[in-house]
Coordinates of C-alpha atoms in Angstrom, one line a residue:
M1 CA 0.0 -0.2 0.1
A2 CA 1.6 3.4 -1.0
T3 CA 2.6 5.5 1.7
R4 CA 0.1 9.1 1.7
A5 CA 0.2 12.3 3.5
R6 CA -1.6 12.3 6.2
V7 CA -2.6 15.5 8.6
R8 CA -4.6 15.2 12.4
A9 CA -8.2 16.5 11.5
P10 CA -9.3 19.4 13.3
E11 CA -12.7 18.8 15.4
L12 CA -15.9 19.6 14.0
V13 CA -17.4 22.2 15.7
G14 CA -20.8 24.5 14.7
R15 CA -23.2 27.0 16.9
G16 CA -26.2 25.4 14.7
G17 CA -25.8 21.6 16.4
W18 CA -26.6 18.6 14.5
L19 CA -29.1 17.6 11.7
N20 CA -30.4 14.3 11.0
T21 CA -29.0 12.5 14.1
G22 CA -32.4 12.0 16.4
G23 CA -31.0 14.7 18.2
Q24 CA -27.9 13.3 19.2
Q25 CA -24.1 15.6 19.1
Y26 CA -21.1 14.2 17.5
N27 CA -17.4 14.7 17.8
L28 CA -14.7 12.7 15.6
A29 CA -14.3 10.4 17.9
D30 CA -17.2 9.0 17.6
L31 CA -16.5 8.5 13.7
R32 CA -13.3 6.7 15.2
G33 CA -12.8 3.3 12.8
R34 CA -15.7 4.6 10.0
I35 CA -14.3 6.4 6.7
T36 CA -15.5 9.8 7.3
I37 CA -15.9 12.2 4.0
I38 CA -16.7 15.7 5.3
D39 CA -18.7 18.0 2.8
F40 CA -18.7 22.1 3.5
W41 CA -21.9 23.2 1.3
T42 CA -23.8 26.1 1.3
F43 CA -27.3 25.3 0.0
C44 CA -27.7 28.5 -2.6
C45 CA -24.5 26.7 -4.5
I46 CA -25.8 24.8 -7.7
N47 CA -22.1 23.1 -7.5
C48 CA -22.7 22.1 -3.9
L49 CA -26.1 20.7 -4.7
H50 CA -24.6 18.7 -7.4
V51 CA -22.2 17.1 -5.0
L52 CA -24.6 15.9 -3.0
D53 CA -26.0 14.1 -5.7
E54 CA -22.9 12.6 -7.2
L55 CA -22.5 11.4 -3.3
R56 CA -25.5 9.5 -3.5
E57 CA -24.2 6.5 -5.0
L58 CA -21.4 6.2 -2.8
E59 CA -22.6 6.6 0.2
E60 CA -25.0 3.7 -1.0
K61 CA -22.3 1.2 -1.7
H62 CA -19.9 2.0 1.3
R63 CA -22.9 2.6 3.8
D64 CA -21.2 0.3 6.4
T65 CA -17.4 1.7 6.3
V66 CA -18.0 5.4 5.2
V67 CA -19.7 8.2 7.2
I68 CA -20.9 11.7 5.3
I69 CA -20.9 14.5 7.3
G70 CA -22.4 17.5 5.9
V71 CA -21.2 20.4 7.7
H72 CA -23.6 23.6 6.2
S73 CA -21.5 26.7 5.9
P74 CA -23.3 29.7 4.7
K75 CA -22.7 32.6 1.7
F76 CA -25.8 34.3 2.3
V77 CA -27.0 35.9 5.6
H78 CA -30.1 34.1 4.9
E79 CA -28.6 30.5 5.0
A80 CA -27.0 31.8 8.6
E81 CA -31.0 31.0 9.6
H82 CA -30.9 27.5 11.5
Q83 CA -34.0 26.7 10.2
A84 CA -33.3 27.5 6.8
V85 CA -30.4 24.6 6.9
V86 CA -33.3 22.5 8.5
D87 CA -35.6 23.0 5.4
A88 CA -32.7 22.4 3.2
V89 CA -31.9 19.2 4.2
E90 CA -35.4 18.2 3.6
R91 CA -35.7 19.9 0.0
Y92 CA -32.4 18.6 -1.2
G93 CA -33.3 14.8 0.5
V94 CA -30.3 15.1 2.2
A95 CA -29.7 11.3 3.7
H96 CA -26.8 12.0 6.5
P97 CA -25.8 14.3 9.6
V98 CA -25.2 17.9 8.3
L99 CA -23.5 20.0 11.2
D100 CA -24.8 23.3 11.4
D101 CA -21.6 25.7 11.0
P102 CA -23.2 29.3 10.5
D103 CA -19.9 31.0 12.1
L104 CA -18.0 28.7 9.3
T105 CA -15.5 27.5 12.4
T106 CA -14.9 24.5 11.4
W107 CA -14.5 25.8 7.6
K108 CA -11.6 27.8 9.3
Q109 CA -10.0 25.2 11.4
Y110 CA -10.4 23.2 7.9
A111 CA -8.4 26.0 5.7
V112 CA -11.5 25.8 2.9
R113 CA -11.8 28.5 0.7
A114 CA -14.7 27.5 -2.1
W115 CA -18.0 25.7 -1.9
P116 CA -18.0 22.5 -2.4
T117 CA -14.8 21.3 -0.4
L118 CA -14.8 17.9 0.5
V119 CA -12.2 16.1 2.8
V120 CA -11.5 12.9 3.7
I121 CA -10.6 11.3 7.1
D122 CA -8.8 8.0 7.3
P123 CA -10.2 5.5 10.0
E124 CA -7.7 7.0 12.8
G125 CA -8.9 10.5 12.2
Y126 CA -6.1 11.5 9.7
I127 CA -7.3 13.7 6.3
V128 CA -5.8 11.9 3.6
A129 CA -7.2 14.3 0.6
Q130 CA -8.9 17.3 -0.3
H131 CA -11.1 18.1 -3.0
A132 CA -12.3 21.2 -4.4
G133 CA -15.3 21.6 -7.0
E134 CA -17.1 18.7 -8.9
G135 CA -16.0 15.6 -10.9
H136 CA -14.2 13.7 -7.8
A137 CA -16.8 10.8 -7.0
H138 CA -15.1 8.5 -9.3
A139 CA -11.7 9.7 -7.1
I140 CA -12.8 9.2 -3.3
E141 CA -14.5 6.0 -4.2
K142 CA -11.1 4.7 -5.4
L143 CA -9.4 6.2 -2.0
V144 CA -11.9 4.3 -0.2
E145 CA -11.9 1.0 -1.6
E146 CA -7.9 1.6 -1.0
L147 CA -8.8 2.7 3.0
E148 CA -11.0 -0.3 3.8
A149 CA -8.1 -3.1 2.3
E150 CA -5.4 -0.8 4.2
H151 CA -7.7 -0.4 7.7
A152 CA -9.3 -3.9 7.3
A153 CA -5.6 -4.9 7.5
K154 CA -4.4 -3.2 10.6
G155 CA -7.5 -4.0 12.0
T156 CA -9.1 -0.2 12.9
L157 CA -11.9 -0.1 10.1
R158 CA -15.1 -0.3 12.3
R159 CA -18.2 -1.3 10.0
G160 CA -21.7 -0.5 11.1
D161 CA -24.7 1.0 11.1
G162 CA -23.6 5.2 10.7
P163 CA -25.5 8.0 12.9
Y164 CA -27.7 8.7 10.1
V165 CA -31.3 9.3 11.5
P166 CA -34.2 10.2 8.7
P167 CA -36.7 13.2 9.9
E168 CA -40.5 12.4 10.4
P169 CA -42.2 13.4 7.2
V170 CA -44.7 15.9 7.4
A171 CA -47.9 15.4 5.7
T172 CA -48.6 18.9 3.6
D173 CA -49.7 19.3 0.1
L174 CA -47.0 20.6 -1.3
R175 CA -43.2 20.2 -0.4
F176 CA -40.9 23.4 -1.3
P177 CA -42.3 23.5 -4.5
G178 CA -40.5 25.3 -7.2
K179 CA -42.4 26.9 -9.8
A180 CA -45.7 27.9 -10.7
L181 CA -47.6 28.5 -14.2
R182 CA -51.5 29.5 -15.0
L183 CA -53.1 27.0 -17.2
D184 CA -55.5 27.9 -19.8
S185 CA -58.6 26.4 -17.4
G186 CA -57.7 29.1 -14.8
N187 CA -55.8 26.4 -12.7
F188 CA -52.2 26.5 -11.4
L189 CA -49.6 23.8 -13.1
V190 CA -46.8 23.6 -9.9
S191 CA -43.6 21.5 -9.7
D192 CA -43.9 19.9 -6.7
S193 CA -39.4 19.8 -6.9
T194 CA -38.8 17.4 -3.4
R195 CA -41.7 15.7 -3.9
H196 CA -40.4 14.8 -7.7
Q197 CA -43.8 15.9 -9.3
L198 CA -46.2 18.2 -10.5
V199 CA -49.2 19.0 -8.6
E200 CA -52.5 20.5 -11.0
L201 CA -54.5 22.7 -8.4
E202 CA -57.6 24.5 -8.5
A203 CA -58.3 28.1 -9.3
D204 CA -58.1 28.8 -5.2
G205 CA -54.6 27.3 -5.6
E206 CA -55.4 25.2 -3.1
S207 CA -57.6 22.1 -3.9
V208 CA -55.6 19.5 -5.6
V209 CA -56.5 18.0 -9.1
R210 CA -53.9 15.7 -9.9
R211 CA -50.4 14.7 -9.5
V212 CA -48.4 14.2 -11.9
G213 CA -45.5 11.4 -11.7
S214 CA -44.8 8.8 -9.5
G215 CA -42.8 11.2 -6.3
R216 CA -39.9 8.5 -6.8
R217 CA -36.9 10.2 -8.2
G218 CA -35.9 8.9 -11.7
F219 CA -36.0 9.7 -15.6
G220 CA -38.4 6.7 -16.5
P221 CA -41.7 8.0 -18.1
E222 CA -43.8 8.7 -14.8
E223 CA -40.8 10.2 -13.4
F224 CA -38.9 13.7 -12.0
N225 CA -35.6 14.3 -10.4
E226 CA -36.5 18.0 -8.6
P227 CA -38.6 19.9 -11.4
Q228 CA -38.4 23.0 -11.6
G229 CA -39.4 25.7 -14.5
L230 CA -42.5 25.4 -16.0
A231 CA -43.4 26.8 -19.7
L232 CA -46.5 26.7 -21.7
L233 CA -45.6 26.3 -25.1
P234 CA -47.2 28.8 -27.9
E235 CA -48.8 28.1 -31.3
E236 CA -45.6 29.2 -32.1
A237 CA -43.7 25.8 -30.7
G238 CA -45.5 23.7 -33.8
P239 CA -46.3 19.7 -32.7
L240 CA -45.8 21.1 -28.9
A241 CA -48.3 23.6 -28.6
G242 CA -50.0 23.4 -25.5
R243 CA -48.0 21.3 -23.6
V244 CA -46.1 22.7 -21.0
L245 CA -42.2 22.6 -20.7
V246 CA -41.0 21.4 -17.5
A247 CA -37.0 21.9 -17.1
D248 CA -36.1 18.6 -15.3
T249 CA -33.5 19.5 -12.9
V250 CA -31.6 17.0 -11.5
N251 CA -31.7 15.0 -14.6
H252 CA -30.3 18.0 -16.4
A253 CA -33.1 17.4 -19.2
L254 CA -36.1 19.3 -20.9
R255 CA -39.6 17.3 -20.3
T256 CA -43.0 18.2 -22.1
Y257 CA -46.2 17.5 -20.1
D258 CA -49.1 17.2 -22.3
P259 CA -52.2 18.6 -19.6
A260 CA -54.8 16.9 -22.2
T261 CA -53.6 13.2 -21.7
G262 CA -50.5 13.5 -19.3
A263 CA -48.5 11.9 -21.1
I264 CA -44.9 12.8 -20.2
E265 CA -42.1 13.3 -23.0
T266 CA -38.1 14.1 -22.8
V267 CA -37.2 16.2 -25.8
A268 CA -33.9 17.4 -24.4
G269 CA -31.1 16.1 -22.5
T270 CA -29.5 13.1 -21.8
G271 CA -29.4 12.2 -18.3
R272 CA -26.0 13.1 -17.8
Q273 CA -24.6 16.3 -16.8
W274 CA -22.8 18.8 -19.2
W275 CA -19.2 19.0 -18.4
Q276 CA -16.1 21.2 -19.9
G277 CA -15.7 19.8 -23.7
S278 CA -19.1 18.2 -24.1
P279 CA -21.1 20.2 -27.4
T280 CA -22.6 23.1 -27.0
S281 CA -25.4 22.8 -29.5
G282 CA -26.5 19.7 -31.3
P283 CA -29.7 17.8 -31.7
A284 CA -31.3 18.2 -28.3
L285 CA -30.9 14.6 -26.8
E286 CA -27.5 14.0 -27.7
V287 CA -26.3 16.9 -26.2
D288 CA -26.0 17.2 -22.3
L289 CA -27.3 19.9 -19.8
S290 CA -26.7 20.6 -16.5
S291 CA -29.4 21.8 -14.2
P292 CA -31.8 23.6 -16.0
W293 CA -33.6 25.9 -13.4
D294 CA -36.1 27.9 -15.7
V295 CA -37.5 27.8 -18.5
A296 CA -39.7 30.7 -21.0
W297 CA -40.6 31.1 -24.6
F298 CA -39.1 34.4 -26.1
D299 CA -38.0 35.6 -29.6
G300 CA -38.9 32.2 -31.2
L301 CA -37.6 29.8 -28.8
L302 CA -38.0 28.2 -25.3
W303 CA -35.1 29.6 -23.3
V304 CA -33.2 27.8 -20.3
A305 CA -31.5 28.7 -17.0
M306 CA -28.9 26.7 -17.6
A307 CA -28.2 27.4 -14.0
G308 CA -25.4 24.6 -13.9
V309 CA -23.2 26.2 -16.1
H310 CA -24.3 29.7 -15.9
Q311 CA -25.4 30.3 -19.1
L312 CA -28.8 31.0 -20.8
W313 CA -29.3 28.5 -23.7
T314 CA -31.9 27.7 -26.0
Y315 CA -34.1 24.8 -27.2
D316 CA -36.0 25.2 -30.9
P317 CA -38.8 22.6 -31.0
A318 CA -39.2 23.2 -35.1
T319 CA -35.4 21.7 -35.8
G320 CA -35.1 19.7 -31.9
T321 CA -31.8 21.1 -31.1
V322 CA -30.3 23.3 -28.4
A323 CA -27.7 25.8 -28.4
V324 CA -25.8 28.3 -26.0
A325 CA -27.3 31.9 -26.8
A326 CA -25.1 33.6 -24.0
G327 CA -22.4 33.0 -21.2
T328 CA -19.2 31.8 -21.2
T329 CA -19.5 29.3 -18.3
N330 CA -17.4 31.7 -15.8
E331 CA -19.4 33.0 -12.9
G332 CA -19.8 36.5 -12.3
L333 CA -21.5 39.2 -13.8
V334 CA -19.8 40.8 -16.9
D335 CA -22.5 43.0 -19.3
G336 CA -22.3 43.6 -22.9
P337 CA -22.1 40.9 -26.2
A338 CA -24.2 37.7 -25.3
D339 CA -21.1 35.1 -26.0
E340 CA -18.9 37.4 -23.4
A341 CA -21.3 37.8 -20.5
W342 CA -21.1 36.4 -17.5
F343 CA -23.9 34.7 -15.5
A344 CA -24.3 33.5 -11.8
Q345 CA -26.9 30.7 -11.8
P346 CA -29.4 32.0 -13.4
S347 CA -32.8 30.9 -12.0
G348 CA -35.6 32.3 -13.2
L349 CA -36.8 33.7 -16.3
A350 CA -39.7 36.2 -17.9
A351 CA -40.2 37.4 -21.2
T352 CA -41.9 40.6 -22.6
A353 CA -41.7 41.6 -26.3
E354 CA -39.1 43.6 -25.7
R355 CA -36.8 41.8 -23.1
L356 CA -35.9 38.2 -21.5
W357 CA -35.3 39.4 -17.5
I358 CA -33.5 37.1 -15.8
A359 CA -33.0 36.2 -11.9
D360 CA -29.6 36.0 -11.6
S361 CA -29.2 34.3 -7.8
E362 CA -26.0 34.0 -6.9
T363 CA -25.1 37.8 -7.9
S364 CA -28.5 38.9 -6.5
A365 CA -29.0 40.7 -9.8
L366 CA -32.0 41.4 -12.1
R367 CA -30.3 41.4 -15.4
W368 CA -32.2 41.2 -19.4
I369 CA -31.2 40.0 -22.9
D370 CA -32.4 42.1 -25.5
P371 CA -34.2 40.3 -29.1
A372 CA -31.8 39.2 -31.8
T373 CA -30.7 42.4 -34.3
G374 CA -30.9 41.7 -37.7
D375 CA -27.5 40.0 -37.2
G376 CA -28.3 37.8 -35.0
S377 CA -26.8 39.2 -32.2
R378 CA -27.9 40.1 -28.4
S379 CA -26.7 41.9 -24.9
V380 CA -26.9 41.4 -21.9
H381 CA -27.6 44.1 -19.5
T382 CA -27.8 44.6 -15.8
A383 CA -30.2 46.2 -14.1
V384 CA -30.1 45.7 -10.5
G385 CA -27.0 44.0 -8.6
S386 CA -22.8 44.4 -8.4
G387 CA -21.7 41.7 -7.7
L388 CA -21.2 38.1 -6.4
F389 CA -20.6 39.8 -2.6
D390 CA -22.5 42.4 -2.5
F391 CA -26.6 42.0 -1.5
G392 CA -28.9 42.8 1.2
H393 CA -32.8 44.5 0.9
R394 CA -32.5 48.1 -0.3
D395 CA -35.4 50.2 -1.9
G396 CA -34.6 53.1 -4.3
D397 CA -32.6 53.8 -7.1
A398 CA -31.3 50.8 -9.2
G399 CA -27.9 51.5 -9.1
Q400 CA -27.6 50.5 -5.4
A401 CA -30.9 48.9 -4.7
L402 CA -29.4 45.2 -3.2
L403 CA -31.4 42.0 -3.4
Q404 CA -30.2 38.5 -1.7
H405 CA -30.4 35.4 -4.0
P406 CA -33.6 35.7 -5.8
L407 CA -34.7 32.7 -7.8
G408 CA -37.9 34.2 -9.7
V409 CA -38.9 37.0 -12.3
T410 CA -42.6 38.0 -13.1
A411 CA -43.7 40.4 -16.1
L412 CA -46.3 43.0 -15.1
P413 CA -48.9 44.5 -16.5
D414 CA -47.8 48.0 -16.6
G415 CA -44.2 47.0 -18.1
S416 CA -42.2 46.3 -14.6
V417 CA -41.3 43.2 -13.2
A418 CA -41.5 41.3 -9.5
V419 CA -38.8 39.8 -8.6
S420 CA -39.0 36.9 -5.8
D421 CA -36.6 38.2 -3.8
T422 CA -35.9 34.9 -2.3
Y423 CA -33.4 34.9 0.9
N424 CA -35.2 38.4 1.9
H425 CA -38.3 36.6 2.2
A426 CA -39.7 39.8 -0.1
L427 CA -41.5 40.3 -3.6
R428 CA -39.7 43.2 -5.0
R429 CA -40.7 45.7 -8.1
F430 CA -38.5 47.1 -10.4
D431 CA -39.6 50.0 -12.5
P432 CA -37.6 50.3 -15.8
A433 CA -39.9 53.9 -16.7
T434 CA -38.1 55.1 -13.5
G435 CA -35.2 53.2 -12.7
Q436 CA -36.7 52.5 -9.2
V437 CA -36.7 49.4 -6.9
S438 CA -39.2 48.7 -4.5
T439 CA -41.1 46.3 -2.3
L440 CA -44.3 45.0 -2.8
A441 CA -44.7 42.6 -0.2
T442 CA -42.7 40.8 3.3
D443 CA -43.0 38.3 5.6
L444 CA -42.9 35.4 2.5
R445 CA -41.0 32.5 3.1
E446 CA -38.5 32.1 0.5
P447 CA -40.9 33.1 -2.5
S448 CA -39.4 31.4 -5.3
D449 CA -42.0 31.9 -8.2
A450 CA -45.1 34.0 -8.8
V451 CA -47.3 34.3 -11.5
L452 CA -50.3 36.6 -12.5
A453 CA -54.0 35.9 -11.7
G454 CA -56.2 39.1 -13.2
S455 CA -55.7 41.6 -10.7
D456 CA -53.3 39.3 -8.1
I457 CA -50.2 37.5 -7.7
V458 CA -50.0 34.1 -6.6
V459 CA -46.7 33.7 -5.2
V460 CA -44.5 30.8 -5.1
E461 CA -44.1 30.4 -1.3
S462 CA -41.6 27.2 -1.0
A463 CA -40.3 27.2 2.3
R464 CA -44.3 27.3 3.6
H465 CA -45.0 25.2 1.1
R466 CA -47.9 26.5 -0.4
L467 CA -49.6 29.1 -2.8
T468 CA -50.0 32.4 -1.5
R469 CA -52.3 35.2 -3.0
L470 CA -51.7 39.0 -2.6
R471 CA -53.3 41.8 -4.5
L472 CA -51.0 43.7 -6.4
P473 CA -50.4 47.3 -4.2
E474 CA -50.4 50.4 -5.9
E475 CA -48.2 51.9 -2.8
A476 CA -45.0 50.2 -2.0
V477 CA -44.3 48.6 1.1
R478 CA -41.4 50.7 3.0
V479 CA -38.7 48.4 5.0
E480 CA -35.3 49.5 6.6
A481 CA -32.5 49.3 4.5
V482 CA -29.8 47.0 5.2
A483 CA -26.7 45.8 3.1
H484 CA -24.1 42.7 3.6
R485 CA -21.1 41.7 1.8
T486 CA -20.5 37.9 2.0
R487 CA -18.9 37.1 5.5
R488 CA -15.4 35.2 5.0
D489 CA -12.2 36.3 6.5
A490 CA -9.6 37.8 3.6
T491 CA -6.4 36.0 3.2
E492 CA -3.2 38.3 3.5
V493 CA -0.7 38.2 1.2
A494 CA 2.4 40.9 0.7
P495 CA 2.4 43.4 -1.8
G496 CA 3.8 43.0 -5.4
E497 CA 4.4 39.5 -6.3
L498 CA 1.8 36.6 -5.6
R499 CA 2.5 32.9 -6.7
L500 CA -0.8 31.1 -7.5
D501 CA -0.6 27.3 -7.4
V502 CA -3.8 25.7 -7.9
V503 CA -2.9 21.6 -6.5
F504 CA -4.1 19.2 -8.6
Q505 CA -3.1 15.1 -8.2
A506 CA -4.3 12.7 -10.5
P507 CA -6.4 10.3 -8.4
A508 CA -4.4 7.1 -8.4
G509 CA -4.9 4.5 -11.3
Q510 CA -5.0 8.1 -13.6
K511 CA -3.2 10.0 -14.9
L512 CA -3.4 13.7 -16.5
D513 CA -5.1 13.5 -20.1
T514 CA -2.7 14.8 -22.9
R515 CA -3.7 13.4 -25.9
Y516 CA -5.5 16.5 -27.5
G517 CA -2.9 19.0 -26.1
P518 CA -2.6 20.5 -22.7
S519 CA -5.5 18.6 -20.3
T520 CA -5.7 22.0 -18.0
R521 CA -7.1 25.2 -17.7
L522 CA -6.8 27.9 -15.9
L523 CA -8.8 31.4 -15.8
V524 CA -7.9 34.4 -13.7
S525 CA -9.4 37.8 -12.5
A526 CA -10.2 40.3 -10.0
T527 CA -12.7 42.2 -8.0
P528 CA -11.8 45.7 -9.0
A529 CA -10.4 44.9 -12.2
E530 CA -7.2 47.0 -11.3
L531 CA -5.8 44.7 -7.7
L532 CA -4.4 42.8 -10.8
A533 CA -1.5 44.8 -11.9
D534 CA -0.7 41.6 -14.1
G535 CA -1.2 38.2 -14.1
S536 CA -4.9 38.2 -15.3
G537 CA -6.5 36.0 -18.3
A538 CA -6.6 32.6 -19.4
G539 CA -3.9 29.9 -19.6
T540 CA -3.1 26.0 -19.4
D541 CA -0.4 25.8 -16.7
L542 CA -1.9 25.5 -13.2
S543 CA 0.5 27.5 -11.1
R544 CA 1.0 31.3 -12.0
G545 CA 2.7 34.4 -10.7
L546 CA 0.5 37.2 -10.5
R547 CA 1.3 41.2 -9.4
L548 CA -1.0 42.7 -7.3
N549 CA -1.4 46.6 -7.7
P550 CA 0.2 48.4 -4.5
E551 CA -2.5 51.3 -5.0
I552 CA -5.2 48.8 -4.0
A553 CA -5.4 47.3 -0.7
E554 CA -8.5 44.6 -0.6
G555 CA -10.7 43.5 -3.3
V556 CA -11.3 39.3 -4.6
L557 CA -9.5 37.1 -6.4
H558 CA -11.4 35.1 -9.1
V559 CA -10.0 31.5 -10.2
S560 CA -11.5 29.1 -12.3
A561 CA -9.4 26.0 -12.5
M562 CA -10.2 22.7 -14.8
A563 CA -8.2 19.3 -14.9
A564 CA -8.6 16.4 -17.1
S565 CA -7.7 12.8 -15.9
C566 CA -7.5 9.7 -17.4
D567 CA -7.5 6.0 -15.8
D568 CA -4.2 4.7 -16.5
E569 CA -4.5 2.4 -19.8
E570 CA -0.8 1.2 -18.6
A571 CA -1.4 0.6 -14.9
G572 CA -4.0 -2.3 -16.1
A573 CA -7.5 -0.2 -16.8
E574 CA -9.1 -2.5 -19.1
Y575 CA -11.4 0.4 -20.5
A576 CA -10.1 4.1 -20.2
A577 CA -12.3 6.6 -18.6
C578 CA -12.1 10.1 -18.2
H579 CA -12.9 12.9 -15.5
V580 CA -13.0 16.3 -15.5
H581 CA -12.6 18.4 -12.3
Q582 CA -13.1 21.6 -12.0
Q583 CA -13.4 24.3 -9.5
D584 CA -14.6 28.2 -9.6
W585 CA -12.8 30.0 -6.5
G586 CA -13.2 34.1 -5.0
V587 CA -11.0 34.3 -2.7
P588 CA -11.2 38.1 -0.4
L589 CA -7.8 39.2 -0.5
R590 CA -6.0 41.9 1.8
V591 CA -3.0 43.5 0.6
T592 CA -0.3 43.3 3.9
E593 CA 3.6 43.9 4.6
G594 CA 5.1 41.3 5.4
A595 CA 2.1 38.1 4.9
Q596 CA 2.2 35.5 2.6
T597 CA 3.7 35.5 -1.0
R598 CA 2.3 32.6 -2.2
L599 CA -1.2 31.0 -2.7
G600 CA -2.6 27.6 -2.6
L601 CA -5.9 26.8 -3.7
V602 CA -6.3 23.0 -3.9
L603 CA -8.2 21.1 -6.9
A604 CA -7.4 17.6 -6.0
G605 CA -5.0 15.9 -2.9
L606 CA -3.1 17.6 -0.5
D607 CA -1.3 20.8 -0.3
A608 CA 2.6 20.0 0.4

């Protein structure tokens, strides 16, 4: 057995306490003898949700030797609320213990810098691997198998049931519903996301007419997997007109539901998640997608908020094809030509004749895209929002107004839009004519969408498991303004030269895939851009020398890294499989004399 570096694991501490343990409190000593995988996550983060799904198979296959512990480490203020964490654990079907760490105590002890980060602890309590981002489940499983053999031989492996205790189910008609639309009949169709169904409600928004789907997580003809966005297709959609287009989020697919026959069909996606290097256009049923969160008909096409890759895609029913329409896959807030714009988890869409409105959740922004011009080009604009780390509840001029992780947007009859301001528990309004932001309603619970019904607006109160009907007020509600920035300690670095090292160690039995050129990619930028005097831009080397501007005291370094590794055929792999590892970091920096001159970020492995 190869010798591996080991570091004693710090204790697990979190003021919010433990969930999914039946009230039992745990420490690392209680887990001795088991292989422990710590998943540092926060529920706003789409990459974290991807990792939850990646871990399900490993969790089931090695349930007698492996304990997965989720350490919830919040980005947004709302995510530090204990009840919000309790809701998220149920909402996303987390089937392992979760430690609620609202103060980021354990995050800091483990020197974590990114959501998600996975840390593997051996049965003797030592850290043996760390992985940031997605795509590491295969590598972790190989390591788990090695650790099982190693510690079984040493007599330090303890098998048996883990500490997970499922919560008691709660009887409600809806459970964390996501999106809604109004059918031609006047009834409402709701994506009942946690129960993997669609639910049709009568016009009162309460009485259940029918449920669509088996309620089991799956990709079969009667199954969904955490569905979200819904769009009723117009006559322009040809043979699909009158059907409901469903963003089947965790299946990475677009499905149609025919209200007349009840039939469910897949029209786009393969069921596999899109990775860097995969096709970005082509026959819809042959192209992988990534967590489609909402859908809307605009400018003759079905538009998709592809939250998983920070882009907008389109689906053309006439040709049966999909294509990227806006965004680069880089996460951030950059306006301009559609193919150069940056988004951050777009999660809500609403179309008018002139604009496609976008709730860009991770930048706490309201944005829009224009119809195509004569040459087919489009532009992306921001109405409200300034970037990844600024959020709050502030009304007034749009240039200084603040939202907090909005998931939905609804076009209103007067040309303004209502924003489901999810983490502020509010319904907000932006008026393009005046450039003003106001608050329409408060005391909602994680509103994720809203739909017009005559002179009323019906809000999806996701965390109250219901639809709530409101009269559109003539005057805005007044609230006390509050502003926040992401609560993470800045890393102190010396002025001048800074060495950036992204650590990537190919998993055992694999090597970097260099058959078609470099298998790594590194993209570096900063907020403000002036923070970097030199070193920004794209390249293939995972190490890079940066030069900091001495006139800028602090800012955020944005780093995006990707590495592709393949099974080593010489090591005996019969069929060489390749795997993509990728992660984005936003690292707050403070320039301080005498501080460190190297910044190490772990993509996979341990930073020596």
